[in-house]
Short mmCIF file of C-alpha atoms in Angstrom, two decimals:
data_model
loop_
_atom_site.label_atom_id
_atom_site.label_comp_id
_atom_site.label_asym_id
_atom_site.label_seq_id
_atom_site.Cartn_x
_atom_site.Cartn_y
_atom_site.Cartn_z
CA MET A 14 -8.66 4.65 -13.29
CA THR A 15 -6.60 6.30 -10.57
CA VAL A 16 -6.95 5.23 -6.95
CA PHE A 17 -5.71 7.76 -4.44
CA ALA A 18 -4.17 6.46 -1.28
CA ARG A 19 -5.02 6.81 2.29
CA ARG A 20 -3.82 9.66 4.47
CA ARG A 21 -4.78 13.24 3.59
CA HIS A 22 -2.31 16.02 4.39
CA PRO A 23 -4.09 19.31 5.26
CA ALA A 24 -1.55 21.57 3.55
CA MET A 25 -1.68 20.01 0.08
CA ALA A 26 -1.56 22.55 -2.77
CA ARG A 27 -1.26 22.15 -6.51
CA LEU A 28 2.33 22.34 -7.65
CA PRO A 29 3.09 25.51 -9.60
CA GLY A 30 5.31 25.27 -12.64
CA GLY A 31 8.99 25.41 -11.79
CA THR A 32 8.62 24.34 -8.15
CA ARG A 33 12.02 23.32 -6.81
CA LEU A 34 12.59 19.78 -5.66
CA PRO A 35 12.63 19.91 -1.83
CA GLY A 36 15.68 18.56 -0.04
CA LEU A 37 15.75 15.14 1.55
CA ASP A 38 17.65 16.19 4.66
CA GLY A 39 14.58 15.50 6.83
CA ALA A 40 14.97 11.76 6.30
CA THR A 41 15.54 9.85 9.55
CA GLY A 42 17.75 7.30 7.80
CA TRP A 43 18.61 5.67 4.50
CA LEU A 44 18.56 2.18 3.00
CA ASN A 45 20.47 1.03 -0.10
CA SER A 46 22.45 4.28 -0.21
CA ALA A 47 24.34 6.90 1.71
CA PRO A 48 22.21 10.05 2.22
CA LEU A 49 21.52 11.80 -1.08
CA THR A 50 22.38 15.50 -1.06
CA PRO A 51 21.55 18.38 -3.41
CA ALA A 52 25.19 18.40 -4.53
CA GLY A 53 25.08 14.70 -5.29
CA LEU A 54 21.84 15.05 -7.27
CA ARG A 55 22.99 18.06 -9.26
CA GLY A 56 22.64 17.41 -12.98
CA LYS A 57 20.49 14.30 -12.43
CA VAL A 58 16.87 13.70 -13.28
CA VAL A 59 15.21 12.71 -10.00
CA LEU A 60 12.10 10.58 -9.46
CA ALA A 61 10.81 10.78 -5.87
CA ASP A 62 8.32 8.00 -5.14
CA PHE A 63 6.31 8.23 -1.90
CA TRP A 64 5.37 4.83 -0.54
CA THR A 65 4.58 2.81 2.54
CA TYR A 66 5.08 -0.91 2.38
CA THR A 67 1.53 -2.04 3.29
CA CYS A 68 -0.15 0.12 0.62
CA ILE A 69 -1.69 -1.97 -2.19
CA ASN A 70 -2.06 1.16 -4.36
CA TRP A 71 1.70 1.64 -4.25
CA LEU A 72 2.45 -2.06 -4.68
CA ARG A 73 0.55 -2.03 -7.97
CA THR A 74 2.91 0.70 -9.25
CA LEU A 75 6.13 -0.94 -8.10
CA ALA A 76 6.83 -3.04 -11.20
CA TYR A 77 6.97 0.15 -13.27
CA VAL A 78 9.09 2.17 -10.86
CA ARG A 79 11.50 -0.74 -10.46
CA ALA A 80 11.77 -1.12 -14.26
CA TRP A 81 12.43 2.62 -14.73
CA ALA A 82 15.14 2.55 -12.08
CA GLU A 83 16.85 -0.35 -13.84
CA LYS A 84 16.53 0.99 -17.40
CA TYR A 85 17.49 4.62 -16.85
CA HIS A 86 19.95 4.51 -13.95
CA ASP A 87 22.99 4.59 -16.21
CA ARG A 88 21.45 7.38 -18.28
CA GLY A 89 21.13 9.89 -15.46
CA LEU A 90 17.92 8.99 -13.58
CA VAL A 91 17.99 8.72 -9.79
CA VAL A 92 14.96 7.01 -8.25
CA VAL A 93 14.42 7.75 -4.55
CA GLY A 94 11.78 5.83 -2.63
CA VAL A 95 10.52 8.02 0.21
CA HIS A 96 9.08 5.62 2.79
CA THR A 97 6.56 7.57 4.88
CA PRO A 98 4.79 5.19 7.30
CA GLU A 99 1.06 5.03 7.88
CA PHE A 100 0.97 2.49 10.69
CA PRO A 101 3.19 2.48 13.80
CA PHE A 102 4.99 -0.75 12.88
CA GLU A 103 6.06 0.79 9.55
CA ARG A 104 8.36 3.11 11.48
CA ASP A 105 10.50 0.12 12.46
CA ILE A 106 13.57 0.18 10.20
CA ASP A 107 13.93 -3.61 10.35
CA ASN A 108 10.38 -4.04 9.05
CA VAL A 109 11.05 -1.63 6.18
CA ARG A 110 14.39 -3.27 5.40
CA GLU A 111 12.81 -6.73 5.26
CA ALA A 112 9.90 -5.52 3.14
CA ALA A 113 12.24 -3.74 0.70
CA LYS A 114 14.30 -6.91 0.33
CA ASP A 115 11.21 -9.05 -0.31
CA MET A 116 9.85 -6.54 -2.84
CA GLN A 117 13.21 -6.09 -4.61
CA VAL A 118 13.32 -2.36 -3.92
CA GLU A 119 17.02 -1.85 -4.57
CA TYR A 120 17.15 1.88 -5.34
CA PRO A 121 17.85 4.42 -2.53
CA ILE A 122 15.22 4.64 0.20
CA ALA A 123 14.81 7.74 2.35
CA LEU A 124 13.17 6.78 5.65
CA ASP A 125 10.66 9.52 6.44
CA SER A 126 9.41 8.41 9.86
CA ASP A 127 8.87 12.00 11.07
CA TYR A 128 7.02 13.10 7.90
CA ALA A 129 9.61 15.83 7.30
CA VAL A 130 10.06 14.98 3.60
CA TRP A 131 6.31 14.42 3.17
CA ASN A 132 5.66 17.89 4.61
CA ALA A 133 8.41 19.49 2.52
CA PHE A 134 6.61 18.24 -0.60
CA THR A 135 3.18 19.07 0.92
CA ASN A 136 2.32 15.56 -0.22
CA MET A 137 -0.98 13.86 0.54
CA TYR A 138 -0.94 10.55 -1.35
CA TRP A 139 0.45 7.05 -1.39
CA PRO A 140 1.64 6.52 -4.05
CA ALA A 141 2.88 9.84 -5.39
CA VAL A 142 5.61 10.38 -7.98
CA TYR A 143 7.45 13.68 -8.48
CA LEU A 144 9.83 14.13 -11.42
CA ALA A 145 12.49 16.87 -11.32
CA ASP A 146 14.73 17.91 -14.19
CA ALA A 147 18.52 18.22 -14.08
CA GLU A 148 18.17 21.79 -12.75
CA GLY A 149 16.08 20.62 -9.79
CA ARG A 150 12.68 21.86 -10.99
CA ILE A 151 9.63 19.61 -10.55
CA ARG A 152 8.24 19.13 -14.04
CA HIS A 153 5.69 16.36 -13.54
CA HIS A 154 3.78 14.64 -10.78
CA GLN A 155 1.46 11.63 -10.64
CA PHE A 156 -0.84 10.97 -7.70
CA GLY A 157 -2.20 7.46 -7.41
CA GLU A 158 -2.01 4.58 -9.86
CA GLY A 159 -1.97 4.74 -13.65
CA ASP A 160 -0.61 6.94 -16.46
CA TYR A 161 2.62 4.90 -16.60
CA ASP A 162 3.32 5.62 -20.27
CA GLU A 163 3.00 9.36 -19.71
CA CYS A 164 5.33 9.26 -16.71
CA GLU A 165 7.99 7.30 -18.58
CA SER A 166 7.74 9.64 -21.57
CA VAL A 167 8.46 12.55 -19.22
CA ILE A 168 11.49 10.68 -17.85
CA GLN A 169 12.80 10.26 -21.40
CA ARG A 170 12.22 13.91 -22.25
CA LEU A 171 13.96 15.19 -19.13
CA LEU A 172 16.95 12.92 -19.72
CA ARG A 173 17.28 14.22 -23.28
CA GLU A 174 17.05 17.80 -22.03
CA ALA A 175 19.91 16.95 -19.66
CA GLY A 176 22.05 16.03 -22.67
CA ARG A 177 21.61 12.26 -22.88
CA GLU A 178 21.55 11.12 -26.48
CA ASP A 179 21.11 7.40 -25.75
CA VAL A 180 17.45 7.62 -24.71
CA ASP A 181 14.95 6.17 -27.19
CA ASP A 182 11.15 6.27 -27.19
CA ASP A 183 10.68 2.63 -26.23
CA LEU A 184 8.66 2.04 -23.07
CA VAL A 185 9.34 -0.67 -20.50
CA THR A 186 7.34 -3.88 -20.64
CA VAL A 187 6.38 -5.35 -17.28
CA SER A 188 4.36 -8.39 -16.24
CA PRO A 189 3.19 -7.65 -12.70
CA ALA A 190 2.25 -10.65 -10.57
CA GLY A 191 1.25 -11.32 -6.99
CA PHE A 192 0.56 -8.13 -5.06
CA GLU A 193 1.81 -6.09 -8.04
CA ALA A 194 -0.87 -7.36 -10.43
CA GLN A 195 -3.14 -4.56 -11.58
CA ALA A 196 -6.60 -4.44 -10.02
CA ASP A 197 -9.64 -5.79 -11.86
CA TRP A 198 -11.11 -2.30 -12.08
CA SER A 199 -14.24 -3.33 -13.99
CA ASN A 200 -15.31 -5.59 -11.11
CA LEU A 201 -14.04 -3.56 -8.15
CA ARG A 202 -17.00 -2.34 -6.08
CA SER A 203 -15.58 -2.54 -2.55
CA PRO A 204 -13.66 0.40 -1.06
CA GLU A 205 -10.69 0.49 1.25
CA THR A 206 -12.17 -0.04 4.71
CA TYR A 207 -10.44 0.76 8.02
CA LEU A 208 -11.10 -1.29 11.14
CA GLY A 209 -10.18 1.33 13.77
CA TYR A 210 -12.68 3.88 15.02
CA GLU A 211 -10.76 6.91 13.75
CA GLN A 212 -11.49 6.15 10.08
CA GLY A 213 -13.71 3.07 10.29
CA GLN A 214 -17.16 2.80 8.77
CA ASN A 215 -19.86 0.24 7.90
CA LEU A 216 -19.49 -1.91 11.03
CA ALA A 217 -22.61 -4.09 11.17
CA SER A 218 -22.09 -5.80 14.54
CA PRO A 219 -25.05 -5.01 16.87
CA ASP A 220 -24.55 -2.07 19.29
CA GLY A 221 -21.79 -0.53 17.15
CA VAL A 222 -18.36 0.51 18.38
CA ALA A 223 -17.16 0.65 21.99
CA PRO A 224 -13.98 2.70 21.49
CA ASP A 225 -10.87 1.42 23.28
CA ARG A 226 -12.89 -1.03 25.36
CA ARG A 227 -13.00 -4.82 25.30
CA ARG A 228 -16.41 -6.16 24.37
CA ASP A 229 -18.02 -9.24 22.89
CA TYR A 230 -19.04 -8.55 19.32
CA VAL A 231 -21.43 -10.61 17.18
CA ILE A 232 -21.65 -11.15 13.41
CA PRO A 233 -25.28 -10.68 12.29
CA ASP A 234 -27.10 -13.27 10.20
CA SER A 235 -26.57 -11.26 7.00
CA LEU A 236 -24.34 -8.44 5.81
CA GLY A 237 -25.04 -5.82 3.18
CA LEU A 238 -22.46 -5.15 0.48
CA ASN A 239 -19.33 -3.55 2.01
CA GLU A 240 -20.49 -4.10 5.58
CA TRP A 241 -18.21 -5.89 8.04
CA ALA A 242 -18.57 -7.34 11.51
CA LEU A 243 -16.60 -8.82 14.38
CA GLU A 244 -17.28 -11.87 16.52
CA GLY A 245 -15.58 -12.58 19.82
CA ASP A 246 -13.75 -10.53 22.44
CA TRP A 247 -12.33 -7.51 20.57
CA ALA A 248 -11.28 -3.96 21.36
CA ILE A 249 -11.75 -1.45 18.56
CA GLU A 250 -8.88 0.98 19.01
CA ARG A 251 -8.12 4.20 17.13
CA GLY A 252 -6.23 2.48 14.29
CA ALA A 253 -7.14 -1.20 14.49
CA SER A 254 -9.44 -3.89 15.83
CA VAL A 255 -7.54 -6.04 18.36
CA LEU A 256 -8.50 -9.59 19.32
CA ASN A 257 -8.28 -10.30 23.04
CA GLY A 258 -10.14 -13.61 23.21
CA ALA A 259 -8.77 -17.05 22.41
CA GLU A 260 -10.56 -16.98 19.06
CA GLY A 261 -12.30 -14.33 16.99
CA ARG A 262 -13.68 -13.68 13.52
CA ILE A 263 -14.07 -10.85 11.03
CA ALA A 264 -16.63 -11.06 8.21
CA PHE A 265 -16.91 -8.77 5.17
CA ARG A 266 -19.41 -8.75 2.30
CA PHE A 267 -17.41 -7.64 -0.76
CA HIS A 268 -17.36 -7.43 -4.55
CA ALA A 269 -13.83 -7.70 -5.97
CA ARG A 270 -11.28 -10.16 -7.30
CA ASP A 271 -8.81 -9.70 -4.43
CA VAL A 272 -9.16 -9.33 -0.67
CA HIS A 273 -6.19 -7.92 1.29
CA LEU A 274 -5.91 -7.17 4.99
CA VAL A 275 -3.15 -5.34 6.89
CA LEU A 276 -2.37 -7.41 9.99
CA ARG A 277 0.01 -7.47 12.93
CA ALA A 278 0.44 -10.03 15.71
CA ARG A 279 0.89 -9.02 19.35
CA GLY A 280 3.18 -11.94 19.99
CA ALA A 281 5.12 -14.44 17.93
CA SER A 282 2.38 -15.59 15.55
CA VAL A 283 -1.36 -16.15 15.15
CA PRO A 284 -2.77 -18.98 13.01
CA PHE A 285 -5.88 -18.16 10.99
CA ARG A 286 -8.42 -19.75 8.66
CA VAL A 287 -10.22 -18.08 5.74
CA LEU A 288 -13.66 -18.99 4.37
CA LEU A 289 -15.41 -17.78 1.23
CA ASP A 290 -19.21 -18.04 1.40
CA GLY A 291 -18.77 -20.42 4.31
CA GLU A 292 -16.38 -22.79 2.51
CA PRO A 293 -12.58 -23.09 2.12
CA PRO A 294 -11.49 -20.86 -0.77
CA GLY A 295 -9.98 -23.60 -2.96
CA ASP A 296 -8.46 -22.08 -6.08
CA ALA A 297 -9.65 -18.61 -4.98
CA HIS A 298 -7.06 -18.56 -2.19
CA GLY A 299 -4.63 -15.65 -1.99
CA LEU A 300 -0.86 -15.66 -1.70
CA ASP A 301 -0.94 -15.99 2.09
CA VAL A 302 -3.35 -18.91 2.47
CA ASP A 303 -3.59 -22.40 1.03
CA GLU A 304 -6.56 -24.05 -0.69
CA ARG A 305 -7.96 -25.00 2.73
CA GLY A 306 -7.83 -21.35 3.72
CA GLU A 307 -5.15 -21.86 6.35
CA GLY A 308 -2.40 -19.33 7.04
CA THR A 309 -0.29 -17.80 9.80
CA LEU A 310 0.09 -14.18 10.82
CA VAL A 311 3.78 -13.63 11.59
CA ARG A 312 5.17 -10.37 10.22
CA PRO A 313 3.29 -7.06 10.29
CA ARG A 314 2.32 -6.45 6.67
CA LEU A 315 -0.36 -6.67 3.99
CA TYR A 316 -1.78 -10.20 3.57
CA GLN A 317 -3.47 -11.36 0.37
CA LEU A 318 -6.29 -13.67 1.42
CA ILE A 319 -8.48 -14.06 -1.69
CA ARG A 320 -7.72 -13.91 -5.41
CA ALA A 321 -10.78 -15.14 -7.30
CA ARG A 322 -10.21 -17.06 -10.53
CA GLY A 323 -13.76 -17.06 -11.89
CA PRO A 324 -16.64 -14.62 -12.35
CA ILE A 325 -16.80 -11.85 -9.75
CA ALA A 326 -19.95 -11.49 -7.63
CA ASP A 327 -21.00 -10.37 -4.17
CA ARG A 328 -19.31 -12.81 -1.75
CA THR A 329 -18.89 -13.14 2.00
CA PHE A 330 -15.34 -13.36 3.32
CA GLU A 331 -14.51 -14.57 6.81
CA ILE A 332 -11.22 -14.84 8.66
CA ALA A 333 -11.04 -16.71 11.97
CA PHE A 334 -8.03 -16.08 14.21
CA LEU A 335 -7.22 -19.10 16.35
CA ALA A 336 -5.19 -17.32 19.05
CA PRO A 337 -5.36 -13.91 20.74
CA GLY A 338 -3.27 -10.92 19.72
CA ALA A 339 -4.29 -10.28 16.11
CA GLU A 340 -4.45 -6.62 15.11
CA ALA A 341 -6.49 -5.90 11.96
CA TYR A 342 -5.98 -2.45 10.40
CA VAL A 343 -7.53 -2.06 6.95
CA PHE A 344 -9.15 -4.09 4.15
CA THR A 345 -8.13 -3.28 0.58
CA PHE A 346 -9.43 -4.85 -2.62
CA GLY A 347 -8.34 -5.35 -6.20
#
């Protein structure tokens, strides 16, 4: 199953055969490399991987892209991660640098804060992979997750066409863990859900949304599947729900193994507590909370809050923030 990522670009068109690989000169900066130029890429097979560091769909592809970069680098493959931000804090180079270090993204990264490279490719997905041959022609693309064997087979074919004789048919073996673990697709019935009014839906708090205005919200007695609600003094802004009060909660009725939430703190840090069906999560806790459900929002990023270990069913998730300043952007599931 392929999951397409979040932002839609209005100019997306299907790639015709023989489309030339666009230049990367629109990048606003580079990490792990000096700027890559057409002259420097001449004769190389190029894999351009569009990503943004909070995107769970991209994170679940990373183990494969990282393994391809390691295996084929000395055989003529150049992997370029094009980091095109979705959220404002992803434009901060220090945030991207720290995320890349944590995620072991060691291949060249083109920072695409102005969307110049994104637009040159007429791209519309996170993640998206484009493969160009040694003559600079795009020969394959993959939008969303999946089809890893096919993509690697194309890499091998293009390297052989470029004259490499040391490329066999063996495929990489990866064991993704943490955020990179593949989704439990057979039990995934909850969609990506934004918490800002521009793309938000399924808010169940009484009286709906008051855009860009502080208001006291209430969580109703029950939630339908994939409905969410706020409690406390919040402002629902264009891209996020922002807690203004001393404490506030978000509840979500979901059906999935994993619960993730993109968060940012307006301030140094915000402690939080997670409940699952009204109780501490125990062994269903995610990477960013303990068995008691306790965690701290520090860096702006994707937080894994639940990873269920048993049978998957409809459950109610709650997160209580114990200080003001939490910004909640989007729920994703796995």
